mmCIF file with all atom_site columns, C-alpha atoms (C1' of nucleotides) in Angstrom:
data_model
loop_
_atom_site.group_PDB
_atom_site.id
_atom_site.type_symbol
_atom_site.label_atom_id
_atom_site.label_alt_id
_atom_site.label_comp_id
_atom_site.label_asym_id
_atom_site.label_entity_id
_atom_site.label_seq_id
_atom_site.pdbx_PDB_ins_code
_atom_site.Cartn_x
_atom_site.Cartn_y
_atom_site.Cartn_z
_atom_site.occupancy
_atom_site.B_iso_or_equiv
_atom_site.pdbx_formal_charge
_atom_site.auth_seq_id
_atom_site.auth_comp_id
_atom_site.auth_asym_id
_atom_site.auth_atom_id
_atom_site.pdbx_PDB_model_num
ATOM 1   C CA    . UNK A 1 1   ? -88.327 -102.274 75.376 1.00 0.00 ? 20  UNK A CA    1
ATOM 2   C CA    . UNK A 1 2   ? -90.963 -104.233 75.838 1.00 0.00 ? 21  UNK A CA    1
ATOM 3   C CA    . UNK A 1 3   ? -92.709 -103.996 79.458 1.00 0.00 ? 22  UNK A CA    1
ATOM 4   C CA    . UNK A 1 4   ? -93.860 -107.454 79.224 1.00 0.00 ? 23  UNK A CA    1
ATOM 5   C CA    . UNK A 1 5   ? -90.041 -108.732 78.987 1.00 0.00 ? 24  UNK A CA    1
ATOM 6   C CA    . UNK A 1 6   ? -89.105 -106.880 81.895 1.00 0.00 ? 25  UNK A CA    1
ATOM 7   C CA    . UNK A 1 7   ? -91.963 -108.853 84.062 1.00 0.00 ? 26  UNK A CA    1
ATOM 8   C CA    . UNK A 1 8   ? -90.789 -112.322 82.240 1.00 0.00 ? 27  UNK A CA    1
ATOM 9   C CA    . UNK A 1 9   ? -86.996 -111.716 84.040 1.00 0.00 ? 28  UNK A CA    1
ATOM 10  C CA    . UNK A 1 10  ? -88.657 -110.546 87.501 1.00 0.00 ? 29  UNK A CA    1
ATOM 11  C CA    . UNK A 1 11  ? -90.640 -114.009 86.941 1.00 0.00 ? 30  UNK A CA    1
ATOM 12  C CA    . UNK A 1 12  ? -87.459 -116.041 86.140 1.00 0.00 ? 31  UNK A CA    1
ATOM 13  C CA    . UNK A 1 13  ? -85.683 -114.626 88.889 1.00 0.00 ? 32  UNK A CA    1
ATOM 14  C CA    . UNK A 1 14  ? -88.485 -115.523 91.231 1.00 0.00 ? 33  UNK A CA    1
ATOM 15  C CA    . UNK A 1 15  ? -88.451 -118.928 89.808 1.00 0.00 ? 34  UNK A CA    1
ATOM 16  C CA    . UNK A 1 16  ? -84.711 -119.222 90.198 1.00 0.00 ? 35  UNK A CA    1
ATOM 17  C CA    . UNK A 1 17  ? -84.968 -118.569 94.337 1.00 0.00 ? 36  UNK A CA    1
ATOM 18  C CA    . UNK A 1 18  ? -87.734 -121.143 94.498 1.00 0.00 ? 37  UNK A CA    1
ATOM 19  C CA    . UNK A 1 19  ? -85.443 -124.120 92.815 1.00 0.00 ? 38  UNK A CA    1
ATOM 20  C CA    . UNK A 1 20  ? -84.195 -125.820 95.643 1.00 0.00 ? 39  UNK A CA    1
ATOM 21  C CA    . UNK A 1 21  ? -80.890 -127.191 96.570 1.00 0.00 ? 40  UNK A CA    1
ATOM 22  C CA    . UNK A 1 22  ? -79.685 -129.935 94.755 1.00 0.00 ? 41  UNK A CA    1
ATOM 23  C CA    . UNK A 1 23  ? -81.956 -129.264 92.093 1.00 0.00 ? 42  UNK A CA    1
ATOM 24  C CA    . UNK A 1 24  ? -81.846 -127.597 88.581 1.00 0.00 ? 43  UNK A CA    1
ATOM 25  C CA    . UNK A 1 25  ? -84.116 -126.739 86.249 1.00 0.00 ? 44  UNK A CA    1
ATOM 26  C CA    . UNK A 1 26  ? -83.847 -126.009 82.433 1.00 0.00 ? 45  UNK A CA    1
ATOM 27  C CA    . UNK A 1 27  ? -84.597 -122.811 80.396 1.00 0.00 ? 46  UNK A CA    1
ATOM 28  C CA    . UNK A 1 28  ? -87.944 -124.041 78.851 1.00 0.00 ? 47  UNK A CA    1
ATOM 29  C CA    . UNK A 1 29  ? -89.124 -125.019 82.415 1.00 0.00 ? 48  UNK A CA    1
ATOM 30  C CA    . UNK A 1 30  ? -88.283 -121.988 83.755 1.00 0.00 ? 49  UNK A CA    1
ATOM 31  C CA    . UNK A 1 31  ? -89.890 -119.996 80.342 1.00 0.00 ? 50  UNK A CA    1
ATOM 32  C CA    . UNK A 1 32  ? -93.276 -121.881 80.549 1.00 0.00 ? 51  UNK A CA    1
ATOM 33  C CA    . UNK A 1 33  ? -93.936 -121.083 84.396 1.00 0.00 ? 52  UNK A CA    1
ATOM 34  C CA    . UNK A 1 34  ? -93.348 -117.784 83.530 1.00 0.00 ? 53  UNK A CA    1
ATOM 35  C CA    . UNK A 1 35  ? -95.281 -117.665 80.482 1.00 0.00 ? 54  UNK A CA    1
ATOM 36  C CA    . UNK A 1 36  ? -93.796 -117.864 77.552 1.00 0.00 ? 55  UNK A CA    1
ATOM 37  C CA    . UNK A 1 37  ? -93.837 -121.721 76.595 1.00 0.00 ? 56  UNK A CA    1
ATOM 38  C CA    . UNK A 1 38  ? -91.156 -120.948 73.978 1.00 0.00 ? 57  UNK A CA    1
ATOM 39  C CA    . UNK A 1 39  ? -88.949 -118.273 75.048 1.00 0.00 ? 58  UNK A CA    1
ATOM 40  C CA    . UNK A 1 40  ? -86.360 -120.752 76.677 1.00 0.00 ? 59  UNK A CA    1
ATOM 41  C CA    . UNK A 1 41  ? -83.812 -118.610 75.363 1.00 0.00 ? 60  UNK A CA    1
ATOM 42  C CA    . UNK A 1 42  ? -85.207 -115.503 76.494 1.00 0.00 ? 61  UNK A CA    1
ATOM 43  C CA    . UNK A 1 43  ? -84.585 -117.076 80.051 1.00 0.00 ? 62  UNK A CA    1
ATOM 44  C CA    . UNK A 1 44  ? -80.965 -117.107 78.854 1.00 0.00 ? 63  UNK A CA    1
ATOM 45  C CA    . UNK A 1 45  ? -80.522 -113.255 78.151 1.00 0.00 ? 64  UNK A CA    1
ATOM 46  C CA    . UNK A 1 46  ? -82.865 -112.873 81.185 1.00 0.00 ? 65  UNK A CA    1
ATOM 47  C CA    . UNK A 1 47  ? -79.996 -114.870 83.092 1.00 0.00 ? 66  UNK A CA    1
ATOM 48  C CA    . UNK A 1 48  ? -77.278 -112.751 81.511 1.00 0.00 ? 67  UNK A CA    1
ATOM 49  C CA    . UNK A 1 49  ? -78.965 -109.984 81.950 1.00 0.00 ? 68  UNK A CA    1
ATOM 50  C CA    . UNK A 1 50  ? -78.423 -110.920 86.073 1.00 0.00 ? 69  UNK A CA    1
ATOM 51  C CA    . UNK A 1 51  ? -75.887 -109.458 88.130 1.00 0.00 ? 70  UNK A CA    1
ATOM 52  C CA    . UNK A 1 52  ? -74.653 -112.367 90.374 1.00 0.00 ? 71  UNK A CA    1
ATOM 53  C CA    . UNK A 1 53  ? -74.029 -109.824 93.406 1.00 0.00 ? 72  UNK A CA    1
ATOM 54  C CA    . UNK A 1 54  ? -77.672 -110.827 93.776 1.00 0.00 ? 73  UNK A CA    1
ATOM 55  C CA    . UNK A 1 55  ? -78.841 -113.943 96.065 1.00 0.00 ? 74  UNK A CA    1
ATOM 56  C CA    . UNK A 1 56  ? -79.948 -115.999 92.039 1.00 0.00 ? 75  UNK A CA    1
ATOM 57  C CA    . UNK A 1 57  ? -78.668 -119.115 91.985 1.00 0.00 ? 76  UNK A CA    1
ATOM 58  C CA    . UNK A 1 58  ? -78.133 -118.935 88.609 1.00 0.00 ? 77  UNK A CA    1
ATOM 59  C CA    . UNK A 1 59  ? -75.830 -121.996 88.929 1.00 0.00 ? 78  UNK A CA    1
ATOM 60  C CA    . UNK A 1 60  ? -78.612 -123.981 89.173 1.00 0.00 ? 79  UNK A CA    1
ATOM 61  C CA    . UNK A 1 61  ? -80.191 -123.044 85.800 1.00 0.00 ? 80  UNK A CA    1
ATOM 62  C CA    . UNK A 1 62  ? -79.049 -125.458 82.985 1.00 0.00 ? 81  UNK A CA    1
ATOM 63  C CA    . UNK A 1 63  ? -80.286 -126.305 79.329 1.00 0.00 ? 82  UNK A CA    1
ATOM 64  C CA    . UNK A 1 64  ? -82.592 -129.189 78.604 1.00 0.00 ? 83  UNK A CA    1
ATOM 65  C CA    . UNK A 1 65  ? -79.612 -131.489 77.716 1.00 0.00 ? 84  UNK A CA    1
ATOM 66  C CA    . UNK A 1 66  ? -78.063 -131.409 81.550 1.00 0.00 ? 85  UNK A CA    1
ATOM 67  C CA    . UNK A 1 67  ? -75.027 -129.171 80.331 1.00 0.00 ? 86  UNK A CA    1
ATOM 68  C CA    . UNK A 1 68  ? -73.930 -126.069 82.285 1.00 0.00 ? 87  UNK A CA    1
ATOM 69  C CA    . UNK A 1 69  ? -72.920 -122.444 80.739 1.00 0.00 ? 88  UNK A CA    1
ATOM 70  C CA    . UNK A 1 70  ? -69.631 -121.303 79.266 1.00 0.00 ? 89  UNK A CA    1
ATOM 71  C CA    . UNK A 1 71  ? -67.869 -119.912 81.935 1.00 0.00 ? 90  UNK A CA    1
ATOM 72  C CA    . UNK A 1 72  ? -67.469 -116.369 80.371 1.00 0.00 ? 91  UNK A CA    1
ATOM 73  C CA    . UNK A 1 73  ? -70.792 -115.763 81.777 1.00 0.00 ? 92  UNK A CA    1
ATOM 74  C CA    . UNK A 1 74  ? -69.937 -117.118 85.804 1.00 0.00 ? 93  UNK A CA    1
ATOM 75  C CA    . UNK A 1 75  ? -67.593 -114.164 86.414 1.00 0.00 ? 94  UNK A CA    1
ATOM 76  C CA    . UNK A 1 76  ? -67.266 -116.813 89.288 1.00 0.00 ? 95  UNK A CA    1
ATOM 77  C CA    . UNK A 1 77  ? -64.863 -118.910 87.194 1.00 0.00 ? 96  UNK A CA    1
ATOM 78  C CA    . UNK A 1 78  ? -65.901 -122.286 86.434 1.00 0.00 ? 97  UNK A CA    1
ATOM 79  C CA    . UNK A 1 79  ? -68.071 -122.706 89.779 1.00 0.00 ? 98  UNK A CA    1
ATOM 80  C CA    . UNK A 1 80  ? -71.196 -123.807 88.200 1.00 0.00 ? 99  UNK A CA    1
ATOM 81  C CA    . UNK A 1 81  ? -70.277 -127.197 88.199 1.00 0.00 ? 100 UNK A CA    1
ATOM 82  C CA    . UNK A 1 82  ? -68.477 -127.414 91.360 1.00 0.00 ? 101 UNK A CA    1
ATOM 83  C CA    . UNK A 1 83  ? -71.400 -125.540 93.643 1.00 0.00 ? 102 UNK A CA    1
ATOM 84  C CA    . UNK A 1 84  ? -74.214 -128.209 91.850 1.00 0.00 ? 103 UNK A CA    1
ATOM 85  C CA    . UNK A 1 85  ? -72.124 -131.117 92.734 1.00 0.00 ? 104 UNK A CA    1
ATOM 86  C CA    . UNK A 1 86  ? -71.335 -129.810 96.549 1.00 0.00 ? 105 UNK A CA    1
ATOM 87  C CA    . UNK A 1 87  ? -74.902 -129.175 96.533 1.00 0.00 ? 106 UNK A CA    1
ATOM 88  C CA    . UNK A 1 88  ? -76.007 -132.729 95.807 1.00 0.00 ? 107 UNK A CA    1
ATOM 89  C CA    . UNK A 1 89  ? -76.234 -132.740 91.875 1.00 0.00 ? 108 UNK A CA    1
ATOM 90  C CA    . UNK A 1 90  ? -75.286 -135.263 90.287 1.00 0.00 ? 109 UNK A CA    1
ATOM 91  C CA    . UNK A 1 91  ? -73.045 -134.905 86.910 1.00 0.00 ? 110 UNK A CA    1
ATOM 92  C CA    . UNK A 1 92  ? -72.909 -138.065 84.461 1.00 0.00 ? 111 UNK A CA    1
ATOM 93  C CA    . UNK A 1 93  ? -69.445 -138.863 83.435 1.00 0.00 ? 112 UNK A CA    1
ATOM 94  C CA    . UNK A 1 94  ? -69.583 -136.929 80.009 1.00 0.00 ? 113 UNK A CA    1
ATOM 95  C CA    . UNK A 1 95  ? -69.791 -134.012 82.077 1.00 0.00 ? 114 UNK A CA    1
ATOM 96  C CA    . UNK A 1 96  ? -73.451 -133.426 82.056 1.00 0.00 ? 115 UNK A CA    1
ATOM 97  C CA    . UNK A 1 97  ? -76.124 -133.174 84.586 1.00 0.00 ? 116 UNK A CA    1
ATOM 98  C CA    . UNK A 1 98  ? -78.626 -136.012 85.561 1.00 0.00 ? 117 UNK A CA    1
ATOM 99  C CA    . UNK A 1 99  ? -81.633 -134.770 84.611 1.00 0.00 ? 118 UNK A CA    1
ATOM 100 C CA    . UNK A 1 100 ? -83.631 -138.176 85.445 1.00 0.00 ? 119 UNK A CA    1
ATOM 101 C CA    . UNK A 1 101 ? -82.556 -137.456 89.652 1.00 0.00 ? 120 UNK A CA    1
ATOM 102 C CA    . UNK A 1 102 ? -81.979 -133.804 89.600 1.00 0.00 ? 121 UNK A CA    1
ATOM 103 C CA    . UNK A 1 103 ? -84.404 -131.765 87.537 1.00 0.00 ? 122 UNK A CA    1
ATOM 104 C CA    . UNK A 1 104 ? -86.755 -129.520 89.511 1.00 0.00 ? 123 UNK A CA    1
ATOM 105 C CA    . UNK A 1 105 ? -90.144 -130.963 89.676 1.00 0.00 ? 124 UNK A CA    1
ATOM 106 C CA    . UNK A 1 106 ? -92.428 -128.335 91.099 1.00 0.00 ? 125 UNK A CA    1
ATOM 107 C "C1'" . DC  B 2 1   ? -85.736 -101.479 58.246 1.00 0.00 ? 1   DC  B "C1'" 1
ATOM 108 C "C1'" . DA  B 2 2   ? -83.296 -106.204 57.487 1.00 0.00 ? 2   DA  B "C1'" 1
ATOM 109 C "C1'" . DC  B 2 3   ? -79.833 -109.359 59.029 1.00 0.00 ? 3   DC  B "C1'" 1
ATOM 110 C "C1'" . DA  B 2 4   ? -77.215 -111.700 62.561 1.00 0.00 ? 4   DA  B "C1'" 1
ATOM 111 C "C1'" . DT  B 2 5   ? -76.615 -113.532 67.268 1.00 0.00 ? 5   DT  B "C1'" 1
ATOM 112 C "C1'" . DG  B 2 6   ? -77.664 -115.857 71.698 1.00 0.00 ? 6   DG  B "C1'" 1
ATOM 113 C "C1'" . DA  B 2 7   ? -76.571 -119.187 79.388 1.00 0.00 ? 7   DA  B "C1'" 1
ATOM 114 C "C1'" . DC  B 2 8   ? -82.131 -122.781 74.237 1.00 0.00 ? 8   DC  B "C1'" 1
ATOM 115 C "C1'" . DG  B 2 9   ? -85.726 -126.725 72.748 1.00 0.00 ? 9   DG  B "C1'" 1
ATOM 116 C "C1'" . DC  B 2 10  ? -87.532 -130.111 70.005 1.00 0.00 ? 10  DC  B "C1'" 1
ATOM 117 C "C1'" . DA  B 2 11  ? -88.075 -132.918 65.725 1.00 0.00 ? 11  DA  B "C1'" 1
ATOM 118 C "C1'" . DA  B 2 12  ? -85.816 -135.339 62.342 1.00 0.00 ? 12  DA  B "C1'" 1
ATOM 119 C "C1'" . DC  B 2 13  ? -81.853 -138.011 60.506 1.00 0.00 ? 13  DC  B "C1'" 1
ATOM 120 C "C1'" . DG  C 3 1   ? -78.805 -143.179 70.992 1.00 0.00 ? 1   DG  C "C1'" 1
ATOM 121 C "C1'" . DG  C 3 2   ? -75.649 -139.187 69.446 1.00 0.00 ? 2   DG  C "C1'" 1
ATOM 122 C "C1'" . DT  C 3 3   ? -75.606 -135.522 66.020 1.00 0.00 ? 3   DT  C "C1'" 1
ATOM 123 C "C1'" . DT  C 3 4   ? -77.695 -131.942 62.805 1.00 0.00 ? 4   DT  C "C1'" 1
ATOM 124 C "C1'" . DG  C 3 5   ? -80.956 -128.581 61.575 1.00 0.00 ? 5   DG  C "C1'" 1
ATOM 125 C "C1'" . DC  C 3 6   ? -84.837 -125.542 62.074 1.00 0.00 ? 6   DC  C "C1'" 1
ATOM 126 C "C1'" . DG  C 3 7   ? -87.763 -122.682 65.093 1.00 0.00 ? 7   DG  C "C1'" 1
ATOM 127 C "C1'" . DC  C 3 8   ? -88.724 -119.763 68.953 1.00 0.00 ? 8   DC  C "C1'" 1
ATOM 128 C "C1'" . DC  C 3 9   ? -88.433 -114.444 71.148 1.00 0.00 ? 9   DC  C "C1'" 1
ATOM 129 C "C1'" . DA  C 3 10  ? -85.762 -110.327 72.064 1.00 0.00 ? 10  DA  C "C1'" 1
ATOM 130 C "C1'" . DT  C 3 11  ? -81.772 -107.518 71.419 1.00 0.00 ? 11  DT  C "C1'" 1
ATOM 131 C "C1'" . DG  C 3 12  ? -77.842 -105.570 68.843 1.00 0.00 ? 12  DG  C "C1'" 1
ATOM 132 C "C1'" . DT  C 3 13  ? -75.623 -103.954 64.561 1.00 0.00 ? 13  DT  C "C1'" 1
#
DNA sequence: CACATGACGCAAC
DNA sequence: GGTTGCGCCATGT
């Protein structure tokens, strides 16, 4: 267990409150601002890794293509989706995300 | 200790 | 412009 890895989730999870509504942002965003410019998927485990009892809006933490996570992981049933649209997201009509409106630009 | 897997990203086809 | 493959870091088997 690295001690560095433990600061990189603390990070993401920081970076997670600060996204704000109606906005998402993607795993390499999230992984560069907190330092590792290629550990998008360590943002992923760092995500799984996060109890949702917590205030994370984990919801609004999506992969660089605009797709949301298997449900499996939102213990919330398929919410994701339905909690970024009544939040102001927009969702193309293949299912996926606008990025071009709705990606987090800090 | 080596191989396989994962809420991923980007380059190439 | 959608699909396929390889690369990235950390963890699990």
């Amino acid at each position: 267990m690295s001690v560095d890895t433990s600061e990189f989730n603390k990070r993401i999870y920081e970076l997670v409150l600060l996204i704000p509504k109606g906005k998402v942002a993607t795993y390499g965003q999230l992984a560069l601002m907190a330092g590792k410019p290629n550990g998008a998927r360590l943002t992923g485990k760092a995500m799984k890794n996060t109890p949702i009892d917590m205030d994370i809006p984990s919801h609004r933490v999506v992969n660089a293509a605009g797709n949301t996570a298997p449900d499996y992981v939102f213990e919330s049933k398929r919410h994701q989706r339905a909690m970024l649209e009544a939040e102001g997201v927009i969702f193309k009509v293949n299912g996926n995300i606008n990025m071009k409106i709705c990606k987090w630009n800090p």
